[in-house]
C-alpha cells in the first residue's frame, strides 16, 4: 500500500471512530444519560433537604432555582409546611394523596420514574402528556413527609437537532481527512520518490550521485547518510581500481624477469648459473612478500580479526628484528643502530607488532640517505614505551604526509633500493596500532629525513 493510501486509510479510520463515539453519546445514549443525571440530582436533593430540614424554605427555594426540583413538605398531621410555588392545585392534592399511599405502602420511602407514557385522565394540552416526572418521597423519623418531583423534558427534539449537526460534521470531517491525508502524503512521498530515483542511479554504479531531500528531519538524515554511503562506495571503488593497477604492475615485473631468466636457462646451457637461479629465487620471494602483505593488510583491517594480547618483552623482539635485518642488509653497507636502555614488557599481539616494526624499519632502510644508516630508539615516557625509527633520507613533503598511511599510497619517487613498494606497509602499521588502541605518527621534513614512531602501554 502506498504512503498516500495508508495515511488516508488511517485518517478515515480515526474519523470513523470519532464520529461513532459522537453518535453514540450524542444520539443513542443521550436520553439515558440525561435521565440518570436527573435521578442522581433528585436523590442528592433529598439528602440536602433532610440535612437542612430546619431551614426548609431557603433550601427548597434553592433546589427549585438551581435544579427545577419541586418540593412539598408536610407535617406529621398532614399540614403543608412548604410547597414550591405556594398555592396547591387540585391536581397536585390528588397526586400527593397517591404518592403518600405509595410511600406508606413502601415502608416510608418511594421512588418513581415513570419513563413510559403516564396514564392520566386529564391532560390540558396534548404536548403535556409527553412530559414525565421523577417522583421521590420520604417519611422522616419525626413523621414529616418530603415529596420531591423533577420534570423530565423529552430529548427527542434535541436529538434530531444533534443528528442534523452530526451529518454535517461527518461530511466535513471526511473531506478534511482526505485533504489532510493528501497533503501529508505529498509532503512525505515527494522526497522519498526523489531519494529513490537517486538510489537507482547509484545502483547503476554512478557513485557521485547526490541525495537531496527537503522536509522532514528523518528524511533529510536519510539523504545525508545515503550521500555519505555513496561517497564511501566511490572511495572503495577507486581503491579497488588502484589496487588492481598496482598489484598487476607489481606482479608483472617479477613475472617477466622470472620467465626471461627461466627461458634463458632452458635454451642456453651457459646461462644455467647459480647467479641467474638466484635472480629467479629473489623475484619469487618478492612476489611472495607482496602476496603476504596484501593478505596481512586484509587480516588486520578486517573487523573480525581479534588481536591476541600477551605480555612479552618488546625490547627483546626489537633486538631480534634489528639483528635479522642487519644480517640481510650488511652486504649492501647498511647499518641499523638500536638504542634501548631497559627491557620493557608490553601487553600486545606479538606477531602484529613485529609486522609493524618490520614495516617501519624496512621503509627506513629503503628510503634512508647516502650514509645508509637507520637508527632505532626505544624511549620510556611515563607508563608508555615509544619506538622511534629515524632515517636520513629525503623526507616526506607536507603534501604527501597526510596520505602515506592510506592503503596503496606510494609516492612517485623511486625507492633508493631496487625494491618496489606496494604502498601497503604503512597501512598495515596503522591497522595494527588502531587494533591496539596505540598511537603512531611521523615527523618528517623534506631533506631532513623522517622519524616514524609507535607508542604502546608498558
Ligand atoms: P611502500 O611499500 O611504498 O613503502 P608504505 O605504505 O610503506 O608503502 O609507504 C607509503 C609511502 O610513504 C611510500 O611510498 C613513501 O612515499 C612514504 N614513506 C614511507 N616511509 C618513508 C620513509 N622512511 N621516508 C620517506 N618516505 C617514506
Coordinates of C-alpha atoms and ligand atoms in Angstrom, one line a residue:
X1 CA 0.0 0.0 0.0
X2 CA 1.4 3.4 -0.8
X3 CA 2.1 6.0 1.8
X4 CA -0.7 8.1 0.5
X5 CA -3.2 5.2 0.7
X6 CA -2.1 4.2 4.2
X7 CA -2.3 7.7 5.7
X8 CA -5.7 8.2 4.1
X9 CA -6.9 4.9 5.5
X10 CA -5.6 5.7 9.0
X11 CA -7.2 9.2 9.0
X12 CA -10.5 7.9 7.7
X13 CA -10.5 5.2 10.4
X14 CA -9.7 7.8 13.0
X15 CA -12.6 9.9 11.8
X16 CA -14.9 6.9 11.8
X17 CA -14.1 6.1 15.4
X18 CA -14.5 9.7 16.5
X19 CA -17.8 10.1 14.7
X20 CA -19.1 6.7 16.1
X21 CA -18.3 8.0 19.6
X22 CA -20.1 11.2 18.9
X23 CA -23.2 9.5 17.6
X24 CA -23.3 7.0 20.5
X25 CA -23.0 9.7 23.2
X26 CA -25.0 12.5 21.5
X27 CA -27.8 10.5 19.9
X28 CA -28.1 6.9 21.2
X29 CA -27.2 7.4 24.9
X30 CA -28.3 11.0 25.4
X31 CA -31.8 10.1 26.7
X32 CA -30.4 7.6 29.2
X33 CA -27.6 9.7 30.4
X34 CA -29.9 12.7 30.9
X35 CA -32.3 10.6 33.0
X36 CA -29.5 9.1 35.1
X37 CA -28.2 12.6 35.8
X38 CA -31.7 13.8 36.8
X39 CA -32.2 10.8 39.1
X40 CA -28.9 11.5 40.8
X41 CA -29.9 15.1 41.2
X42 CA -33.2 14.3 42.9
X43 CA -31.5 11.8 45.2
X44 CA -28.9 14.3 46.3
X45 CA -31.6 17.0 46.7
X46 CA -33.4 14.7 49.2
X47 CA -30.2 14.3 51.2
X48 CA -29.7 18.1 51.2
X49 CA -33.3 18.7 52.4
X50 CA -33.0 16.1 55.1
X51 CA -29.9 17.7 56.4
X52 CA -31.4 21.2 56.4
X53 CA -34.9 20.3 57.4
X54 CA -34.9 23.2 59.9
X55 CA -34.4 25.6 57.0
X56 CA -36.7 24.1 54.5
X57 CA -37.8 27.3 52.9
X58 CA -34.5 28.6 51.6
X59 CA -33.1 25.1 50.8
X60 CA -36.2 24.2 48.7
X61 CA -36.1 27.6 47.0
X62 CA -32.6 27.0 46.1
X63 CA -33.3 23.5 44.7
X64 CA -36.1 24.9 42.6
X65 CA -34.0 27.7 41.2
X66 CA -30.8 25.7 40.6
X67 CA -32.3 22.4 39.5
X68 CA -36.0 22.9 38.8
X69 CA -37.0 20.4 41.6
X70 CA -40.4 20.9 43.1
X71 CA -40.6 20.3 46.9
X72 CA -43.6 19.7 49.1
X73 CA -43.1 19.2 52.9
X74 CA -46.0 18.0 55.1
X75 CA -46.0 17.9 58.9
X76 CA -46.9 14.6 60.6
X77 CA -50.5 15.7 60.9
X78 CA -50.9 16.4 57.2
X79 CA -50.4 20.2 57.1
X80 CA -48.4 21.7 54.4
X81 CA -45.2 23.2 55.8
X82 CA -43.8 24.2 52.5
X83 CA -44.7 23.9 48.8
X84 CA -42.8 25.2 45.8
X85 CA -44.9 27.8 44.1
X86 CA -47.1 28.3 47.2
X87 CA -50.7 27.6 46.3
X88 CA -51.7 23.9 45.8
X89 CA -53.8 22.9 42.9
X90 CA -56.5 20.3 42.9
X91 CA -54.5 18.2 40.6
X92 CA -51.5 18.2 42.9
X93 CA -53.5 17.3 46.0
X94 CA -54.7 14.2 44.3
X95 CA -51.2 13.4 43.2
X96 CA -50.0 13.9 46.8
X97 CA -52.5 11.5 48.1
X98 CA -51.5 8.9 45.5
X99 CA -47.8 9.4 46.4
X100 CA -48.5 9.3 50.2
X101 CA -50.3 6.0 49.9
X102 CA -47.5 4.5 47.8
X103 CA -44.9 5.8 50.3
X104 CA -46.6 4.3 53.3
X105 CA -47.0 1.0 51.4
X106 CA -43.4 1.0 50.5
X107 CA -42.3 1.4 54.1
X108 CA -41.5 5.2 54.3
X109 CA -39.6 5.7 51.0
X110 CA -40.9 5.7 47.5
X111 CA -39.2 6.3 44.2
X112 CA -40.9 6.6 40.9
X113 CA -39.6 7.4 37.4
X114 CA -42.4 6.6 35.0
X115 CA -40.5 6.7 31.8
X116 CA -43.4 5.1 29.9
X117 CA -46.3 7.3 29.0
X118 CA -48.2 8.2 32.2
X119 CA -51.8 7.3 32.2
X120 CA -53.8 10.3 33.2
X121 CA -57.5 11.0 33.0
X122 CA -57.0 14.7 32.4
X123 CA -54.3 16.4 30.4
X124 CA -55.0 20.0 29.3
X125 CA -52.5 20.2 26.4
X126 CA -51.6 17.2 24.1
X127 CA -47.9 18.1 24.5
X128 CA -48.1 17.9 28.2
X129 CA -48.9 14.2 28.0
X130 CA -45.4 13.6 26.9
X131 CA -43.8 15.2 30.0
X132 CA -42.6 12.9 32.6
X133 CA -41.8 13.4 36.3
X134 CA -39.3 11.8 38.6
X135 CA -41.1 11.5 42.0
X136 CA -39.3 10.8 45.2
X137 CA -41.0 10.8 48.6
X138 CA -39.8 10.0 52.1
X139 CA -41.2 10.0 55.6
X140 CA -38.7 11.3 58.1
X141 CA -38.2 9.9 61.6
X142 CA -40.2 12.8 63.2
X143 CA -43.2 12.0 60.8
X144 CA -42.6 14.8 58.4
X145 CA -43.1 14.0 54.7
X146 CA -41.0 15.3 51.9
X147 CA -42.1 15.0 48.3
X148 CA -39.8 15.9 45.5
X149 CA -40.7 16.0 41.9
X150 CA -38.5 16.9 38.9
X151 CA -39.7 17.3 35.4
X152 CA -38.0 15.4 32.6
X153 CA -38.2 17.0 29.2
X154 CA -38.1 14.6 26.3
X155 CA -34.8 14.9 24.4
X156 CA -36.3 13.9 21.0
X157 CA -36.2 17.4 19.7
X158 CA -32.6 17.9 20.9
X159 CA -31.6 14.5 19.4
X160 CA -33.0 15.4 16.0
X161 CA -31.1 18.8 16.0
X162 CA -27.9 16.9 17.0
X163 CA -28.4 14.4 14.3
X164 CA -28.6 17.1 11.7
X165 CA -25.5 18.7 13.1
X166 CA -23.7 15.3 13.1
X167 CA -24.5 14.7 9.5
X168 CA -22.8 18.0 8.6
X169 CA -19.8 17.2 10.9
X170 CA -19.5 13.8 9.3
X171 CA -19.3 15.1 5.8
X172 CA -16.9 18.0 6.8
X173 CA -14.6 15.6 8.8
X174 CA -14.4 13.0 5.9
X175 CA -13.5 15.8 3.5
X176 CA -10.9 17.1 5.9
X177 CA -9.4 13.7 6.5
X178 CA -8.9 13.2 2.7
X179 CA -7.4 16.6 2.2
X180 CA -5.0 16.3 5.2
X181 CA -4.0 12.8 4.0
X182 CA -3.2 14.1 0.6
X183 CA -1.2 17.0 1.9
X184 CA 0.8 14.9 4.4
X185 CA 1.5 12.1 1.9
X186 CA 2.6 14.6 -0.8
X187 CA 5.0 16.0 1.7
X188 CA 6.4 12.6 2.8
X189 CA 6.2 10.9 -0.5
X190 CA 7.9 13.5 -2.7
X191 CA 11.4 13.5 -1.1
X192 CA 11.2 9.7 -0.8
X193 CA 10.5 9.4 -4.5
X194 CA 13.4 11.7 -5.3
X195 CA 15.8 9.7 -3.0
X196 CA 14.6 6.5 -4.7
X197 CA 15.5 7.9 -8.1
X198 CA 19.0 8.9 -6.9
X199 CA 19.4 5.4 -5.4
X200 CA 18.6 3.8 -8.8
X201 CA 21.3 5.9 -10.3
X202 CA 23.7 4.8 -7.6
X203 CA 22.8 1.2 -8.2
X204 CA 23.9 1.6 -11.8
X205 CA 27.4 2.5 -10.5
X206 CA 27.3 6.3 -10.7
X207 CA 28.8 6.9 -7.3
X208 CA 29.0 10.7 -7.5
X209 CA 25.2 11.0 -7.2
X210 CA 23.8 13.5 -4.7
X211 CA 20.8 12.6 -2.5
X212 CA 18.8 15.7 -1.8
X213 CA 15.7 15.9 0.3
X214 CA 13.7 18.6 1.9
X215 CA 11.0 18.5 4.6
X216 CA 11.2 16.0 7.4
X217 CA 14.3 15.7 9.6
X218 CA 14.4 11.9 9.3
X219 CA 14.2 12.0 5.5
X220 CA 16.9 14.7 5.3
X221 CA 19.1 12.5 7.6
X222 CA 18.4 9.5 5.3
X223 CA 19.5 11.6 2.3
X224 CA 22.7 12.6 4.1
X225 CA 23.5 9.1 5.1
X226 CA 23.0 7.9 1.5
X227 CA 25.2 10.6 0.1
X228 CA 27.9 9.6 2.6
X229 CA 27.4 5.9 1.7
X230 CA 27.7 6.8 -2.0
X231 CA 30.9 8.7 -1.2
X232 CA 32.3 5.7 0.7
X233 CA 31.4 3.3 -2.2
X234 CA 33.2 5.7 -4.5
X235 CA 36.4 5.6 -2.4
X236 CA 36.2 1.8 -2.2
X237 CA 35.7 1.6 -6.0
X238 CA 38.7 3.9 -6.6
X239 CA 40.9 1.9 -4.2
X240 CA 39.8 -1.3 -5.9
X241 CA 40.8 0.0 -9.3
X242 CA 44.1 1.3 -7.9
X243 CA 44.8 -2.0 -6.2
X244 CA 44.3 -3.9 -9.4
X245 CA 46.5 -1.5 -11.3
X246 CA 49.2 -1.6 -8.5
X247 CA 49.2 -5.3 -8.0
X248 CA 49.1 -6.2 -11.7
X249 CA 52.0 -3.8 -12.2
X250 CA 53.9 -5.2 -9.3
X251 CA 53.2 -8.8 -10.4
X252 CA 54.2 -8.2 -14.0
X253 CA 57.8 -7.0 -13.3
X254 CA 59.0 -10.1 -11.3
X255 CA 57.0 -12.5 -13.5
X256 CA 58.6 -11.1 -16.7
X257 CA 62.0 -11.4 -15.1
X258 CA 61.3 -15.0 -13.9
X259 CA 60.0 -16.0 -17.3
X260 CA 63.0 -14.4 -19.1
X261 CA 65.6 -15.9 -16.9
X262 CA 64.0 -19.4 -16.9
X263 CA 63.7 -19.4 -20.7
X264 CA 67.4 -18.3 -21.0
X265 CA 68.5 -21.1 -18.6
X266 CA 66.5 -23.6 -20.5
X267 CA 67.6 -22.6 -24.0
X268 CA 71.2 -21.5 -23.4
X269 CA 73.2 -24.1 -21.4
X270 CA 75.8 -21.4 -20.5
X271 CA 73.1 -19.3 -18.7
X272 CA 72.3 -22.0 -16.1
X273 CA 74.3 -20.3 -13.5
X274 CA 73.7 -20.1 -9.7
X275 CA 73.5 -16.2 -10.1
X276 CA 70.7 -16.5 -12.6
X277 CA 68.9 -19.0 -10.4
X278 CA 69.3 -16.6 -7.6
X279 CA 67.5 -13.8 -9.6
X280 CA 64.6 -16.2 -10.1
X281 CA 64.6 -17.0 -6.4
X282 CA 64.7 -13.3 -5.4
X283 CA 61.9 -12.5 -7.7
X284 CA 59.8 -15.3 -6.4
X285 CA 60.4 -14.2 -2.9
X286 CA 59.4 -10.6 -3.9
X287 CA 56.1 -12.0 -5.2
X288 CA 55.7 -13.9 -2.1
X289 CA 56.2 -10.8 0.0
X290 CA 53.7 -8.9 -2.0
X291 CA 51.1 -11.5 -1.6
X292 CA 51.6 -11.9 2.1
X293 CA 51.5 -8.1 2.6
X294 CA 48.1 -7.9 0.9
X295 CA 46.9 -10.8 3.0
X296 CA 48.2 -9.2 6.2
X297 CA 46.5 -5.9 5.4
X298 CA 43.2 -7.5 4.8
X299 CA 43.7 -9.5 8.0
X300 CA 44.4 -6.5 10.2
X301 CA 41.8 -4.4 8.6
X302 CA 39.1 -7.0 9.0
X303 CA 36.6 -6.2 11.7
X304 CA 36.5 -9.8 12.7
X305 CA 40.2 -10.2 13.4
X306 CA 40.8 -10.0 17.1
X307 CA 44.3 -9.3 18.3
X308 CA 45.7 -11.8 20.8
X309 CA 47.4 -9.9 23.5
X310 CA 50.2 -11.5 25.6
X311 CA 52.7 -10.0 27.9
X312 CA 56.1 -10.1 26.2
X313 CA 59.5 -8.3 26.1
X314 CA 59.3 -5.8 23.2
X315 CA 62.9 -4.8 23.6
X316 CA 63.9 -8.4 23.0
X317 CA 61.7 -8.5 20.0
X318 CA 63.3 -5.3 18.7
X319 CA 66.8 -6.7 19.1
X320 CA 65.8 -9.8 17.1
X321 CA 64.3 -7.8 14.2
X322 CA 67.2 -5.4 14.0
X323 CA 69.8 -8.2 14.0
X324 CA 67.9 -10.1 11.3
X325 CA 67.5 -7.1 9.1
X326 CA 71.2 -6.1 9.7
X327 CA 72.2 -9.5 8.6
X328 CA 70.4 -9.1 5.3
X329 CA 71.5 -5.5 4.5
X330 CA 75.1 -5.6 5.8
X331 CA 76.3 -6.7 2.4
X332 CA 74.8 -3.6 0.9
X333 CA 76.6 -1.5 3.5
X334 CA 73.5 -0.6 5.7
X335 CA 73.9 0.0 9.4
X336 CA 71.0 -0.3 11.8
X337 CA 71.6 1.1 15.2
X338 CA 69.5 0.1 18.2
X339 CA 69.3 2.2 21.3
X340 CA 67.3 0.7 24.2
X341 CA 68.1 1.3 27.8
X342 CA 65.9 -1.2 29.7
X343 CA 63.9 -4.2 28.7
X344 CA 60.2 -3.3 28.5
X345 CA 57.3 -5.6 28.8
X346 CA 54.1 -4.8 26.9
X347 CA 50.7 -6.5 26.6
X348 CA 50.2 -6.8 22.8
X349 CA 49.9 -9.1 19.9
X350 CA 53.5 -10.1 19.3
X351 CA 53.3 -11.0 15.7
X352 CA 51.2 -8.0 14.7
X353 CA 53.7 -5.6 16.5
X354 CA 56.6 -7.5 14.8
X355 CA 54.9 -6.9 11.4
X356 CA 54.5 -3.1 12.2
X357 CA 58.2 -2.8 13.4
X358 CA 59.4 -4.7 10.3
X359 CA 57.5 -2.4 8.0
X360 CA 58.8 0.8 9.7
X361 CA 62.4 -0.4 9.7
X362 CA 62.4 -1.7 6.1
X363 CA 60.9 1.5 5.0
X364 CA 63.7 3.4 6.7
X365 CA 66.2 1.2 5.0
X366 CA 64.6 1.7 1.7
X367 CA 64.4 5.5 2.0
X368 CA 67.4 6.4 4.1
X369 CA 70.1 8.7 2.7
X370 CA 73.7 8.1 1.5
X371 CA 75.0 7.4 5.0
X372 CA 72.9 4.2 4.8
X373 CA 72.2 4.5 8.5
X374 CA 68.9 3.7 10.3
X375 CA 68.5 4.5 14.0
X376 CA 66.0 2.6 16.1
X377 CA 65.3 4.1 19.5
X378 CA 63.3 2.8 22.4
X379 CA 62.1 5.5 24.8
X380 CA 60.2 5.2 28.0
X381 CA 57.7 8.1 28.6
X382 CA 55.7 7.7 31.9
X383 CA 53.9 4.4 31.6
X384 CA 54.3 4.1 27.8
X385 CA 57.1 2.9 25.5
X386 CA 57.8 4.7 22.3
X387 CA 59.8 3.1 19.5
X388 CA 61.2 5.6 17.0
X389 CA 62.7 4.8 13.6
X390 CA 64.9 7.5 12.2
X391 CA 66.4 7.7 8.7
X392 CA 68.4 10.3 6.9
X393 CA 66.5 10.2 3.7
X394 CA 64.9 13.0 1.7
X395 CA 61.9 13.1 4.0
X396 CA 58.3 13.4 3.0
X397 CA 56.7 16.5 1.6
X398 CA 54.0 18.2 3.6
X399 CA 51.6 17.5 0.7
X400 CA 52.3 13.8 1.0
X401 CA 52.3 13.5 4.8
X402 CA 48.6 13.1 5.2
X403 CA 48.3 10.3 2.6
X404 CA 51.2 8.0 3.4
X405 CA 49.1 5.9 5.9
X406 CA 46.4 5.3 3.2
X407 CA 46.1 1.9 1.5
X408 CA 48.1 1.6 -1.7
X409 CA 49.5 5.1 -1.4
X410 CA 53.1 5.3 -2.6
X411 CA 55.0 8.4 -3.6
X412 CA 56.0 9.0 -7.1
X413 CA 59.7 8.9 -6.1
X414 CA 61.7 5.8 -6.7
X415 CA 62.9 3.8 -3.7
X416 CA 66.6 4.0 -3.1
X417 CA 67.0 0.3 -3.2
X418 CA 65.7 -1.8 -6.1
X419 CA 62.7 -2.8 -4.1
X420 CA 59.3 -1.8 -5.5
X421 CA 57.0 -0.8 -2.6
X422 CA 53.4 -2.0 -2.6
X423 CA 52.1 1.0 -0.8
X424 CA 50.7 -1.3 1.9
X425 CA 53.4 -1.3 4.6
X426 CA 52.3 1.8 6.5
X427 CA 48.6 1.0 6.3
X428 CA 49.4 -2.3 8.0
X429 CA 51.2 -0.3 10.7
X430 CA 48.1 1.9 11.0
X431 CA 45.7 -1.0 11.2
X432 CA 47.8 -2.8 13.8
X433 CA 48.1 0.2 16.0
X434 CA 44.4 1.0 15.7
X435 CA 43.6 -2.5 16.8
X436 CA 45.8 -2.0 19.9
X437 CA 44.4 1.5 20.6
X438 CA 48.0 2.6 20.3
X439 CA 49.3 5.9 19.0
X440 CA 51.6 6.2 15.9
X441 CA 52.9 9.0 13.8
X442 CA 55.7 10.5 11.7
X443 CA 57.8 13.6 12.0
X444 CA 59.4 14.5 8.7
X445 CA 60.7 17.4 6.8
X446 CA 61.8 17.5 3.2
X447 CA 65.5 17.0 3.0
X448 CA 65.9 16.2 6.7
X449 CA 65.0 12.5 7.0
X450 CA 61.9 11.1 8.7
X451 CA 61.1 9.7 12.2
X452 CA 58.3 7.2 12.3
X453 CA 57.1 6.2 15.8
X454 CA 54.6 3.9 17.6
X455 CA 53.6 4.1 21.2
X456 CA 52.3 1.3 23.4
X457 CA 51.3 1.0 27.1
X458 CA 54.1 -0.6 29.2
Ligands
LIG1 P1 55.8 1.4 0.3 O1 55.7 -0.1 0.1 O2 55.6 2.2 -1.0 O3 57.0 1.9 1.1 P2 54.3 2.2 2.6 O4 52.9 2.1 2.9 O5 55.3 1.6 3.5 O6 54.5 1.7 1.1 O7 54.7 3.7 2.4 C1 53.9 4.6 1.7 C2 54.7 5.8 1.3 O8 55.1 6.5 2.4 C3 55.9 5.5 0.5 O9 55.6 5.3 -0.9 C4 56.7 6.7 0.7 O10 56.4 7.7 -0.2 C5 56.4 7.1 2.1 N1 57.3 6.7 3.1 C6 57.2 5.6 3.9 N2 58.3 5.5 4.8 C7 59.1 6.5 4.4 C8 60.4 7.0 4.9 N3 61.0 6.4 5.9 N4 60.9 8.0 4.3 C9 60.3 8.7 3.3 N5 59.1 8.3 2.8 C10 58.5 7.3 3.4

